DNA sequence: ACCCTGTTTCGACGTCTGTCAAGCTAGAGA
DNA sequence: TCTCTAGCTTGACAGACGTCGAAACAGGGT
């Protein structure tokens, strides 16, 4: 479980970024951030992420029934979200609980911010 | 050029969405939005997007030299961004100019917003 | 006509997706 | 404590999809 092996999401690299509508991203930043967007680029993972993000924490047993794919498939997708550092998992007794990593999630959102008066507003 | 064939980005479906940290996304919303995140899920496309978003508009001739891949490859990635509806292209004389579609871009960012006091803050 | 810019086509290669089967962990019952 | 069962994850595989470049094509200037 990722409780004891939290993926090192070079938060520095993300946290120091301005919104992409403000300053172009360099290659290293892009290499760190792209996998996160990629992880959200699958409908199932996006829904998983939204289900996890909209509550403090949620049990896998509540996630799986919401989809038409098998348990292992959900587990695979959750693994992608975990390895990308977007979510954190913890086993408590029989069940595994997932929750978002707010710092990572927030930074990701910050990249897409559109500052009030940006040229992109044209 | 996509000037005369702007991809219909069911903006309704996106615009009506709360941030995913507020309310889980249904399958249809996810199907519309996921391709956009997917488009940003490649380091080259992410950098292209950031270069385009950080200025009012930009010429392909300024984009291509910034990367170590061939012209056709850049063109491929730009096509993905175009077809996803994230950017718009227009030929003016010899060169093609790209610019973001602010509504789409803004809505995408809104999905990742973290409302001030959300449970995700735990 | 010729050249330049950018896109498209096509093919090779790698990566991702989803299922089945097996493995592992935790709690329940004897 | 030992075994049984449930819950999830991991491994291995086949099929689908994405990535990239060489070459061919179209649009525009001169």
PDB file of C-alpha atoms (C1' of nucleotides) in Angstrom:
ATOM      1  CA  UNK A   1       0.000   0.000   0.000  1.00  0.00           C
ATOM      2  CA  UNK A   2       1.235   3.399  -0.777  1.00  0.00           C
ATOM      3  CA  UNK A   3       0.933   4.492   2.862  1.00  0.00           C
ATOM      4  CA  UNK A   4       4.531   3.544   3.427  1.00  0.00           C
ATOM      5  CA  UNK A   5       5.731   4.299  -0.077  1.00  0.00           C
ATOM      6  CA  UNK A   6       4.211   7.637  -1.020  1.00  0.00           C
ATOM      7  CA  UNK A   7       5.357   8.407  -4.539  1.00  0.00           C
ATOM      8  CA  UNK A   8       7.692  11.322  -4.491  1.00  0.00           C
ATOM      9  CA  UNK A   9       5.845  13.876  -6.527  1.00  0.00           C
ATOM     10  CA  UNK A  10       8.508  16.443  -7.039  1.00  0.00           C
ATOM     11  CA  UNK A  11       6.155  19.000  -5.587  1.00  0.00           C
ATOM     12  CA  UNK A  12       8.894  21.573  -5.857  1.00  0.00           C
ATOM     13  CA  UNK A  13       8.811  21.276  -9.596  1.00  0.00           C
ATOM     14  CA  UNK A  14       5.056  21.682  -9.627  1.00  0.00           C
ATOM     15  CA  UNK A  15       4.659  24.191  -6.852  1.00  0.00           C
ATOM     16  CA  UNK A  16       7.024  26.686  -8.394  1.00  0.00           C
ATOM     17  CA  UNK A  17       5.037  26.825 -11.625  1.00  0.00           C
ATOM     18  CA  UNK A  18       2.975  29.760 -12.684  1.00  0.00           C
ATOM     19  CA  UNK A  19      -0.247  29.047 -14.509  1.00  0.00           C
ATOM     20  CA  UNK A  20       0.556  28.012 -18.050  1.00  0.00           C
ATOM     21  CA  UNK A  21      -1.507  30.936 -19.272  1.00  0.00           C
ATOM     22  CA  UNK A  22       1.114  33.166 -17.677  1.00  0.00           C
ATOM     23  CA  UNK A  23       4.429  31.591 -18.489  1.00  0.00           C
ATOM     24  CA  UNK A  24       5.399  28.751 -20.818  1.00  0.00           C
ATOM     25  CA  UNK A  25       6.408  25.567 -19.108  1.00  0.00           C
ATOM     26  CA  UNK A  26       9.920  24.228 -19.471  1.00  0.00           C
ATOM     27  CA  UNK A  27      10.640  20.658 -20.463  1.00  0.00           C
ATOM     28  CA  UNK A  28      11.320  19.403 -16.936  1.00  0.00           C
ATOM     29  CA  UNK A  29       8.157  20.861 -15.483  1.00  0.00           C
ATOM     30  CA  UNK A  30       6.191  19.386 -18.349  1.00  0.00           C
ATOM     31  CA  UNK A  31       7.752  15.982 -17.755  1.00  0.00           C
ATOM     32  CA  UNK A  32       6.598  16.070 -14.149  1.00  0.00           C
ATOM     33  CA  UNK A  33       3.122  17.422 -14.735  1.00  0.00           C
ATOM     34  CA  UNK A  34       2.093  15.685 -17.961  1.00  0.00           C
ATOM     35  CA  UNK A  35       1.711  12.260 -16.312  1.00  0.00           C
ATOM     36  CA  UNK A  36      -0.818  13.782 -13.931  1.00  0.00           C
ATOM     37  CA  UNK A  37      -2.959  15.132 -16.725  1.00  0.00           C
ATOM     38  CA  UNK A  38      -2.507  11.842 -18.506  1.00  0.00           C
ATOM     39  CA  UNK A  39      -3.785  10.047 -15.428  1.00  0.00           C
ATOM     40  CA  UNK A  40      -6.919  12.210 -15.575  1.00  0.00           C
ATOM     41  CA  UNK A  41      -7.193  11.563 -19.300  1.00  0.00           C
ATOM     42  CA  UNK A  42      -9.163   8.372 -18.916  1.00  0.00           C
ATOM     43  CA  UNK A  43     -12.896   8.610 -18.233  1.00  0.00           C
ATOM     44  CA  UNK A  44     -12.814   5.946 -15.557  1.00  0.00           C
ATOM     45  CA  UNK A  45      -9.851   7.476 -13.769  1.00  0.00           C
ATOM     46  CA  UNK A  46     -11.396  10.923 -14.039  1.00  0.00           C
ATOM     47  CA  UNK A  47     -14.579   9.701 -12.406  1.00  0.00           C
ATOM     48  CA  UNK A  48     -12.620   7.807  -9.780  1.00  0.00           C
ATOM     49  CA  UNK A  49     -10.691  10.973  -9.054  1.00  0.00           C
ATOM     50  CA  UNK A  50     -13.863  13.029  -8.799  1.00  0.00           C
ATOM     51  CA  UNK A  51     -15.462  10.490  -6.485  1.00  0.00           C
ATOM     52  CA  UNK A  52     -12.406  10.488  -4.251  1.00  0.00           C
ATOM     53  CA  UNK A  53     -11.997  14.255  -4.339  1.00  0.00           C
ATOM     54  CA  UNK A  54     -15.582  15.015  -3.424  1.00  0.00           C
ATOM     55  CA  UNK A  55     -15.439  13.302  -0.050  1.00  0.00           C
ATOM     56  CA  UNK A  56     -12.849  13.196   2.732  1.00  0.00           C
ATOM     57  CA  UNK A  57     -12.106   9.576   1.953  1.00  0.00           C
ATOM     58  CA  UNK A  58     -13.784   6.667   0.262  1.00  0.00           C
ATOM     59  CA  UNK A  59     -13.585   2.890   0.355  1.00  0.00           C
ATOM     60  CA  UNK A  60     -12.716   0.884  -2.753  1.00  0.00           C
ATOM     61  CA  UNK A  61     -15.833  -1.093  -2.054  1.00  0.00           C
ATOM     62  CA  UNK A  62     -17.819   2.072  -2.808  1.00  0.00           C
ATOM     63  CA  UNK A  63     -15.869   2.870  -5.947  1.00  0.00           C
ATOM     64  CA  UNK A  64     -15.961  -0.441  -7.772  1.00  0.00           C
ATOM     65  CA  UNK A  65     -19.761  -0.865  -8.000  1.00  0.00           C
ATOM     66  CA  UNK A  66     -20.051   2.494  -9.761  1.00  0.00           C
ATOM     67  CA  UNK A  67     -18.410   1.139 -12.913  1.00  0.00           C
ATOM     68  CA  UNK A  68     -19.075  -1.508 -15.483  1.00  0.00           C
ATOM     69  CA  UNK A  69     -15.582  -2.930 -15.432  1.00  0.00           C
ATOM     70  CA  UNK A  70     -14.062  -5.634 -13.282  1.00  0.00           C
ATOM     71  CA  UNK A  71     -12.498  -5.170  -9.881  1.00  0.00           C
ATOM     72  CA  UNK A  72      -8.941  -5.675 -11.065  1.00  0.00           C
ATOM     73  CA  UNK A  73      -9.453  -3.034 -13.727  1.00  0.00           C
ATOM     74  CA  UNK A  74     -10.519  -0.494 -11.114  1.00  0.00           C
ATOM     75  CA  UNK A  75      -7.558  -1.516  -9.035  1.00  0.00           C
ATOM     76  CA  UNK A  76      -5.255  -0.913 -11.988  1.00  0.00           C
ATOM     77  CA  UNK A  77      -6.667   2.541 -12.554  1.00  0.00           C
ATOM     78  CA  UNK A  78      -6.363   3.350  -8.876  1.00  0.00           C
ATOM     79  CA  UNK A  79      -2.761   2.256  -9.051  1.00  0.00           C
ATOM     80  CA  UNK A  80      -2.140   4.769 -11.817  1.00  0.00           C
ATOM     81  CA  UNK A  81      -3.659   7.529  -9.703  1.00  0.00           C
ATOM     82  CA  UNK A  82      -1.547   6.414  -6.757  1.00  0.00           C
ATOM     83  CA  UNK A  83       1.700   6.207  -8.694  1.00  0.00           C
ATOM     84  CA  UNK A  84       1.057   9.614 -10.158  1.00  0.00           C
ATOM     85  CA  UNK A  85       0.741  10.916  -6.637  1.00  0.00           C
ATOM     86  CA  UNK A  86      -2.771  12.256  -7.043  1.00  0.00           C
ATOM     87  CA  UNK A  87      -4.264  10.035  -4.373  1.00  0.00           C
ATOM     88  CA  UNK A  88      -3.158   8.202  -1.296  1.00  0.00           C
ATOM     89  CA  UNK A  89      -4.376   4.822  -0.091  1.00  0.00           C
ATOM     90  CA  UNK A  90      -4.490   3.250   3.307  1.00  0.00           C
ATOM     91  CA  UNK A  91      -5.643  -0.146   4.404  1.00  0.00           C
ATOM     92  CA  UNK A  92      -7.819  -0.095   7.467  1.00  0.00           C
ATOM     93  CA  UNK A  93      -8.895  -3.548   8.460  1.00  0.00           C
ATOM     94  CA  UNK A  94     -10.603  -5.269   5.614  1.00  0.00           C
ATOM     95  CA  UNK A  95     -10.994  -2.279   3.391  1.00  0.00           C
ATOM     96  CA  UNK A  96      -8.737   0.109   1.589  1.00  0.00           C
ATOM     97  CA  UNK A  97      -9.544   3.792   1.786  1.00  0.00           C
ATOM     98  CA  UNK A  98      -8.540   6.378  -0.755  1.00  0.00           C
ATOM     99  CA  UNK A  99      -8.166  10.108  -0.374  1.00  0.00           C
ATOM    100  CA  UNK A 100      -6.764  12.872  -2.527  1.00  0.00           C
ATOM    101  CA  UNK A 101      -3.421  14.512  -1.938  1.00  0.00           C
ATOM    102  CA  UNK A 102      -4.672  18.091  -1.651  1.00  0.00           C
ATOM    103  CA  UNK A 103      -1.294  19.769  -2.262  1.00  0.00           C
ATOM    104  CA  UNK A 104      -0.761  17.932  -5.526  1.00  0.00           C
ATOM    105  CA  UNK A 105      -4.333  18.365  -6.634  1.00  0.00           C
ATOM    106  CA  UNK A 106      -4.332  22.038  -5.815  1.00  0.00           C
ATOM    107  CA  UNK A 107      -1.088  22.684  -7.654  1.00  0.00           C
ATOM    108  CA  UNK A 108      -2.389  20.905 -10.690  1.00  0.00           C
ATOM    109  CA  UNK A 109      -5.449  23.116 -10.714  1.00  0.00           C
ATOM    110  CA  UNK A 110      -3.294  26.195 -10.245  1.00  0.00           C
ATOM    111  CA  UNK A 111      -1.556  25.424 -13.531  1.00  0.00           C
ATOM    112  CA  UNK A 112      -4.812  25.890 -15.374  1.00  0.00           C
ATOM    113  CA  UNK A 113      -5.722  29.133 -13.685  1.00  0.00           C
ATOM    114  CA  UNK A 114      -6.541  32.002 -15.968  1.00  0.00           C
ATOM    115  CA  UNK A 115      -5.437  35.210 -14.288  1.00  0.00           C
ATOM    116  CA  UNK A 116      -8.137  37.861 -14.454  1.00  0.00           C
ATOM    117  CA  UNK A 117      -6.714  39.941 -17.287  1.00  0.00           C
ATOM    118  CA  UNK A 118      -4.673  37.630 -19.448  1.00  0.00           C
ATOM    119  CA  UNK A 119      -4.173  37.960 -23.130  1.00  0.00           C
ATOM    120  CA  UNK A 120      -5.885  34.619 -23.475  1.00  0.00           C
ATOM    121  CA  UNK A 121      -9.072  36.516 -22.724  1.00  0.00           C
ATOM    122  CA  UNK A 122      -9.068  38.080 -26.173  1.00  0.00           C
TER     123      UNK A 122
ATOM    124  CA  UNK B   1      -7.535  24.605 -40.992  1.00  0.00           C
ATOM    125  CA  UNK B   2      -9.803  24.483 -38.047  1.00  0.00           C
ATOM    126  CA  UNK B   3     -10.909  28.063 -38.585  1.00  0.00           C
ATOM    127  CA  UNK B   4     -13.789  26.854 -40.684  1.00  0.00           C
ATOM    128  CA  UNK B   5     -14.337  23.587 -38.812  1.00  0.00           C
ATOM    129  CA  UNK B   6     -14.160  24.433 -35.141  1.00  0.00           C
ATOM    130  CA  UNK B   7     -14.630  21.197 -33.233  1.00  0.00           C
ATOM    131  CA  UNK B   8     -17.862  21.237 -31.343  1.00  0.00           C
ATOM    132  CA  UNK B   9     -16.756  21.037 -27.759  1.00  0.00           C
ATOM    133  CA  UNK B  10     -19.983  20.323 -25.989  1.00  0.00           C
ATOM    134  CA  UNK B  11     -19.304  23.293 -23.806  1.00  0.00           C
ATOM    135  CA  UNK B  12     -22.664  22.820 -22.171  1.00  0.00           C
ATOM    136  CA  UNK B  13     -21.547  19.524 -20.768  1.00  0.00           C
ATOM    137  CA  UNK B  14     -18.382  21.087 -19.418  1.00  0.00           C
ATOM    138  CA  UNK B  15     -19.734  24.438 -18.364  1.00  0.00           C
ATOM    139  CA  UNK B  16     -22.394  22.953 -16.151  1.00  0.00           C
ATOM    140  CA  UNK B  17     -19.853  20.986 -14.134  1.00  0.00           C
ATOM    141  CA  UNK B  18     -18.923  21.810 -10.600  1.00  0.00           C
ATOM    142  CA  UNK B  19     -15.326  21.268  -9.613  1.00  0.00           C
ATOM    143  CA  UNK B  20     -14.700  17.585  -9.183  1.00  0.00           C
ATOM    144  CA  UNK B  21     -13.705  18.282  -5.593  1.00  0.00           C
ATOM    145  CA  UNK B  22     -17.299  19.319  -5.019  1.00  0.00           C
ATOM    146  CA  UNK B  23     -19.398  16.799  -6.873  1.00  0.00           C
ATOM    147  CA  UNK B  24     -18.536  13.498  -8.551  1.00  0.00           C
ATOM    148  CA  UNK B  25     -18.628  13.578 -12.301  1.00  0.00           C
ATOM    149  CA  UNK B  26     -21.106  11.450 -14.189  1.00  0.00           C
ATOM    150  CA  UNK B  27     -20.074   9.181 -17.024  1.00  0.00           C
ATOM    151  CA  UNK B  28     -21.111  11.564 -19.803  1.00  0.00           C
ATOM    152  CA  UNK B  29     -19.285  14.538 -18.382  1.00  0.00           C
ATOM    153  CA  UNK B  30     -16.211  12.374 -17.921  1.00  0.00           C
ATOM    154  CA  UNK B  31     -16.404  11.208 -21.521  1.00  0.00           C
ATOM    155  CA  UNK B  32     -16.372  14.820 -22.699  1.00  0.00           C
ATOM    156  CA  UNK B  33     -13.690  16.110 -20.393  1.00  0.00           C
ATOM    157  CA  UNK B  34     -11.252  13.201 -20.260  1.00  0.00           C
ATOM    158  CA  UNK B  35     -10.014  13.725 -23.831  1.00  0.00           C
ATOM    159  CA  UNK B  36      -8.989  17.251 -22.884  1.00  0.00           C
ATOM    160  CA  UNK B  37      -6.902  16.090 -19.960  1.00  0.00           C
ATOM    161  CA  UNK B  38      -5.569  13.346 -22.166  1.00  0.00           C
ATOM    162  CA  UNK B  39      -4.508  15.944 -24.695  1.00  0.00           C
ATOM    163  CA  UNK B  40      -2.562  17.709 -21.957  1.00  0.00           C
ATOM    164  CA  UNK B  41      -1.117  14.393 -20.841  1.00  0.00           C
ATOM    165  CA  UNK B  42       1.810  14.507 -23.215  1.00  0.00           C
ATOM    166  CA  UNK B  43       4.840  16.642 -22.300  1.00  0.00           C
ATOM    167  CA  UNK B  44       5.157  18.085 -25.789  1.00  0.00           C
ATOM    168  CA  UNK B  45       1.478  18.968 -26.023  1.00  0.00           C
ATOM    169  CA  UNK B  46       1.526  20.420 -22.537  1.00  0.00           C
ATOM    170  CA  UNK B  47       4.401  22.680 -23.447  1.00  0.00           C
ATOM    171  CA  UNK B  48       2.770  23.601 -26.746  1.00  0.00           C
ATOM    172  CA  UNK B  49      -0.385  24.467 -24.856  1.00  0.00           C
ATOM    173  CA  UNK B  50       1.536  26.573 -22.358  1.00  0.00           C
ATOM    174  CA  UNK B  51       3.372  28.404 -25.117  1.00  0.00           C
ATOM    175  CA  UNK B  52       0.118  29.127 -26.893  1.00  0.00           C
ATOM    176  CA  UNK B  53      -1.734  30.083 -23.717  1.00  0.00           C
ATOM    177  CA  UNK B  54       0.897  32.499 -22.515  1.00  0.00           C
ATOM    178  CA  UNK B  55       0.595  34.837 -25.492  1.00  0.00           C
ATOM    179  CA  UNK B  56      -2.355  36.166 -27.483  1.00  0.00           C
ATOM    180  CA  UNK B  57      -1.343  34.075 -30.455  1.00  0.00           C
ATOM    181  CA  UNK B  58       1.716  32.354 -31.764  1.00  0.00           C
ATOM    182  CA  UNK B  59       3.054  31.158 -35.115  1.00  0.00           C
ATOM    183  CA  UNK B  60       3.894  27.508 -35.729  1.00  0.00           C
ATOM    184  CA  UNK B  61       7.240  28.753 -36.898  1.00  0.00           C
ATOM    185  CA  UNK B  62       7.888  29.840 -33.309  1.00  0.00           C
ATOM    186  CA  UNK B  63       6.635  26.624 -31.794  1.00  0.00           C
ATOM    187  CA  UNK B  64       8.514  24.040 -33.806  1.00  0.00           C
ATOM    188  CA  UNK B  65      12.075  25.217 -33.072  1.00  0.00           C
ATOM    189  CA  UNK B  66      11.424  24.895 -29.350  1.00  0.00           C
ATOM    190  CA  UNK B  67      11.337  21.117 -29.563  1.00  0.00           C
ATOM    191  CA  UNK B  68      13.660  18.321 -30.541  1.00  0.00           C
ATOM    192  CA  UNK B  69      11.134  16.502 -32.660  1.00  0.00           C
ATOM    193  CA  UNK B  70      10.277  16.830 -36.317  1.00  0.00           C
ATOM    194  CA  UNK B  71       7.839  19.263 -37.859  1.00  0.00           C
ATOM    195  CA  UNK B  72       5.255  16.620 -38.677  1.00  0.00           C
ATOM    196  CA  UNK B  73       5.321  15.457 -35.086  1.00  0.00           C
ATOM    197  CA  UNK B  74       4.583  18.955 -33.821  1.00  0.00           C
ATOM    198  CA  UNK B  75       1.840  19.195 -36.397  1.00  0.00           C
ATOM    199  CA  UNK B  76       0.380  15.942 -35.096  1.00  0.00           C
ATOM    200  CA  UNK B  77       0.324  17.199 -31.554  1.00  0.00           C
ATOM    201  CA  UNK B  78      -1.192  20.503 -32.619  1.00  0.00           C
ATOM    202  CA  UNK B  79      -3.881  18.582 -34.431  1.00  0.00           C
ATOM    203  CA  UNK B  80      -4.735  16.757 -31.219  1.00  0.00           C
ATOM    204  CA  UNK B  81      -5.044  20.058 -29.379  1.00  0.00           C
ATOM    205  CA  UNK B  82      -7.171  21.425 -32.208  1.00  0.00           C
ATOM    206  CA  UNK B  83      -9.486  18.418 -32.365  1.00  0.00           C
ATOM    207  CA  UNK B  84      -9.919  18.485 -28.636  1.00  0.00           C
ATOM    208  CA  UNK B  85     -11.041  22.061 -28.969  1.00  0.00           C
ATOM    209  CA  UNK B  86      -8.377  23.507 -26.701  1.00  0.00           C
ATOM    210  CA  UNK B  87      -6.842  25.675 -29.385  1.00  0.00           C
ATOM    211  CA  UNK B  88      -7.832  27.325 -32.618  1.00  0.00           C
ATOM    212  CA  UNK B  89      -5.703  27.783 -35.724  1.00  0.00           C
ATOM    213  CA  UNK B  90      -5.802  30.261 -38.534  1.00  0.00           C
ATOM    214  CA  UNK B  91      -3.701  30.575 -41.640  1.00  0.00           C
ATOM    215  CA  UNK B  92      -2.608  34.120 -42.350  1.00  0.00           C
ATOM    216  CA  UNK B  93      -0.524  34.300 -45.470  1.00  0.00           C
ATOM    217  CA  UNK B  94       2.409  31.981 -45.267  1.00  0.00           C
ATOM    218  CA  UNK B  95       2.142  31.125 -41.608  1.00  0.00           C
ATOM    219  CA  UNK B  96      -0.371  29.438 -39.363  1.00  0.00           C
ATOM    220  CA  UNK B  97      -1.206  31.085 -36.054  1.00  0.00           C
ATOM    221  CA  UNK B  98      -2.505  29.325 -32.988  1.00  0.00           C
ATOM    222  CA  UNK B  99      -4.434  30.690 -30.050  1.00  0.00           C
ATOM    223  CA  UNK B 100      -6.269  29.143 -27.099  1.00  0.00           C
ATOM    224  CA  UNK B 101     -10.001  28.863 -26.831  1.00  0.00           C
ATOM    225  CA  UNK B 102     -10.400  30.703 -23.541  1.00  0.00           C
ATOM    226  CA  UNK B 103     -13.871  29.397 -22.691  1.00  0.00           C
ATOM    227  CA  UNK B 104     -12.799  25.781 -23.015  1.00  0.00           C
ATOM    228  CA  UNK B 105      -9.533  26.343 -21.225  1.00  0.00           C
ATOM    229  CA  UNK B 106     -11.208  28.211 -18.400  1.00  0.00           C
ATOM    230  CA  UNK B 107     -13.860  25.558 -17.895  1.00  0.00           C
ATOM    231  CA  UNK B 108     -11.223  22.874 -17.766  1.00  0.00           C
ATOM    232  CA  UNK B 109      -9.399  24.769 -15.047  1.00  0.00           C
ATOM    233  CA  UNK B 110     -12.633  25.300 -13.158  1.00  0.00           C
ATOM    234  CA  UNK B 111     -13.007  21.540 -12.831  1.00  0.00           C
ATOM    235  CA  UNK B 112      -9.849  21.361 -10.774  1.00  0.00           C
ATOM    236  CA  UNK B 113     -10.756  24.215  -8.477  1.00  0.00           C
ATOM    237  CA  UNK B 114     -10.563  23.467  -4.803  1.00  0.00           C
ATOM    238  CA  UNK B 115     -13.237  25.499  -3.049  1.00  0.00           C
ATOM    239  CA  UNK B 116     -11.876  27.244   0.028  1.00  0.00           C
ATOM    240  CA  UNK B 117     -13.251  24.895   2.679  1.00  0.00           C
ATOM    241  CA  UNK B 118     -13.567  21.508   1.067  1.00  0.00           C
ATOM    242  CA  UNK B 119     -13.214  18.230   2.821  1.00  0.00           C
ATOM    243  CA  UNK B 120     -10.283  17.555   0.510  1.00  0.00           C
ATOM    244  CA  UNK B 121      -8.403  20.033   2.666  1.00  0.00           C
ATOM    245  CA  UNK B 122      -8.199  17.560   5.493  1.00  0.00           C
TER     246      UNK B 122
ATOM    247  C1'  DA C   1       7.118  28.067 -62.440  1.00  0.00           C
ATOM    248  C1'  DC C   2       9.494  27.725 -58.156  1.00  0.00           C
ATOM    249  C1'  DC C   3      10.190  27.741 -53.267  1.00  0.00           C
ATOM    250  C1'  DC C   4       8.646  27.763 -48.575  1.00  0.00           C
ATOM    251  C1'  DT C   5       5.447  26.509 -44.794  1.00  0.00           C
ATOM    252  C1'  DG C   6       2.635  23.387 -42.644  1.00  0.00           C
ATOM    253  C1'  DT C   7      -0.411  19.341 -42.855  1.00  0.00           C
ATOM    254  C1'  DT C   8      -1.564  14.652 -43.979  1.00  0.00           C
ATOM    255  C1'  DT C   9      -0.716   9.770 -45.059  1.00  0.00           C
ATOM    256  C1'  DC C  10       1.303   5.616 -43.949  1.00  0.00           C
ATOM    257  C1'  DG C  11       3.949   2.340 -41.457  1.00  0.00           C
ATOM    258  C1'  DA C  12       6.848   0.733 -37.465  1.00  0.00           C
ATOM    259  C1'  DC C  13       7.248   0.679 -32.833  1.00  0.00           C
ATOM    260  C1'  DG C  14       6.042   1.127 -28.119  1.00  0.00           C
ATOM    261  C1'  DT C  15       2.622   1.806 -24.459  1.00  0.00           C
ATOM    262  C1'  DC C  16      -1.969   1.386 -22.413  1.00  0.00           C
ATOM    263  C1'  DT C  17      -6.371  -1.130 -21.450  1.00  0.00           C
ATOM    264  C1'  DG C  18      -9.005  -4.757 -19.589  1.00  0.00           C
ATOM    265  C1'  DT C  19      -9.670  -9.712 -18.298  1.00  0.00           C
ATOM    266  C1'  DC C  20      -8.496 -14.063 -16.013  1.00  0.00           C
ATOM    267  C1'  DA C  21      -5.977 -16.282 -12.555  1.00  0.00           C
ATOM    268  C1'  DA C  22      -3.089 -16.251  -8.657  1.00  0.00           C
ATOM    269  C1'  DG C  23      -1.300 -13.920  -4.412  1.00  0.00           C
ATOM    270  C1'  DC C  24      -1.640 -11.405  -0.212  1.00  0.00           C
ATOM    271  C1'  DT C  25      -3.738  -9.276   4.006  1.00  0.00           C
ATOM    272  C1'  DA C  26      -7.166  -8.959   7.613  1.00  0.00           C
ATOM    273  C1'  DG C  27     -10.938 -10.496  10.309  1.00  0.00           C
ATOM    274  C1'  DA C  28     -14.261 -14.529  11.824  1.00  0.00           C
ATOM    275  C1'  DG C  29     -15.153 -18.928  13.620  1.00  0.00           C
ATOM    276  C1'  DA C  30     -13.780 -23.341  15.690  1.00  0.00           C
TER     277       DA C  30
ATOM    278  C1'  DT D   1      -3.706 -21.010  16.725  1.00  0.00           C
ATOM    279  C1'  DC D   2      -5.352 -22.717  12.455  1.00  0.00           C
ATOM    280  C1'  DT D   3      -8.242 -22.445   8.760  1.00  0.00           C
ATOM    281  C1'  DC D   4     -11.777 -20.232   6.050  1.00  0.00           C
ATOM    282  C1'  DT D   5     -13.583 -16.463   3.624  1.00  0.00           C
ATOM    283  C1'  DA D   6     -13.822 -11.744   1.812  1.00  0.00           C
ATOM    284  C1'  DG D   7     -11.499  -7.721  -0.129  1.00  0.00           C
ATOM    285  C1'  DC D   8      -7.887  -5.853  -3.150  1.00  0.00           C
ATOM    286  C1'  DT D   9      -3.820  -6.031  -5.514  1.00  0.00           C
ATOM    287  C1'  DT D  10      -0.526  -7.941  -8.677  1.00  0.00           C
ATOM    288  C1'  DG D  11       1.115 -10.728 -12.827  1.00  0.00           C
ATOM    289  C1'  DA D  12       0.550 -12.179 -17.443  1.00  0.00           C
ATOM    290  C1'  DC D  13      -1.526 -11.934 -21.642  1.00  0.00           C
ATOM    291  C1'  DA D  14      -4.041 -10.196 -26.153  1.00  0.00           C
ATOM    292  C1'  DG D  15      -5.934  -6.478 -28.400  1.00  0.00           C
ATOM    293  C1'  DA D  16      -6.343  -1.500 -29.051  1.00  0.00           C
ATOM    294  C1'  DC D  17      -4.359   2.901 -29.174  1.00  0.00           C
ATOM    295  C1'  DG D  18      -0.710   6.597 -29.294  1.00  0.00           C
ATOM    296  C1'  DT D  19       3.779   8.287 -30.881  1.00  0.00           C
ATOM    297  C1'  DC D  20       6.914   9.566 -34.262  1.00  0.00           C
ATOM    298  C1'  DG D  21       9.349  10.263 -38.775  1.00  0.00           C
ATOM    299  C1'  DA D  22       9.888   9.812 -44.015  1.00  0.00           C
ATOM    300  C1'  DA D  23       7.738  11.080 -47.866  1.00  0.00           C
ATOM    301  C1'  DA D  24       3.931  13.056 -50.410  1.00  0.00           C
ATOM    302  C1'  DC D  25       0.593  16.869 -50.660  1.00  0.00           C
ATOM    303  C1'  DA D  26      -1.783  21.545 -50.450  1.00  0.00           C
ATOM    304  C1'  DG D  27      -1.783  26.661 -49.739  1.00  0.00           C
ATOM    305  C1'  DG D  28       0.543  31.020 -50.480  1.00  0.00           C
ATOM    306  C1'  DG D  29       4.141  34.179 -51.827  1.00  0.00           C
ATOM    307  C1'  DT D  30       7.426  35.864 -55.431  1.00  0.00           C
TER     308       DT D  30
END
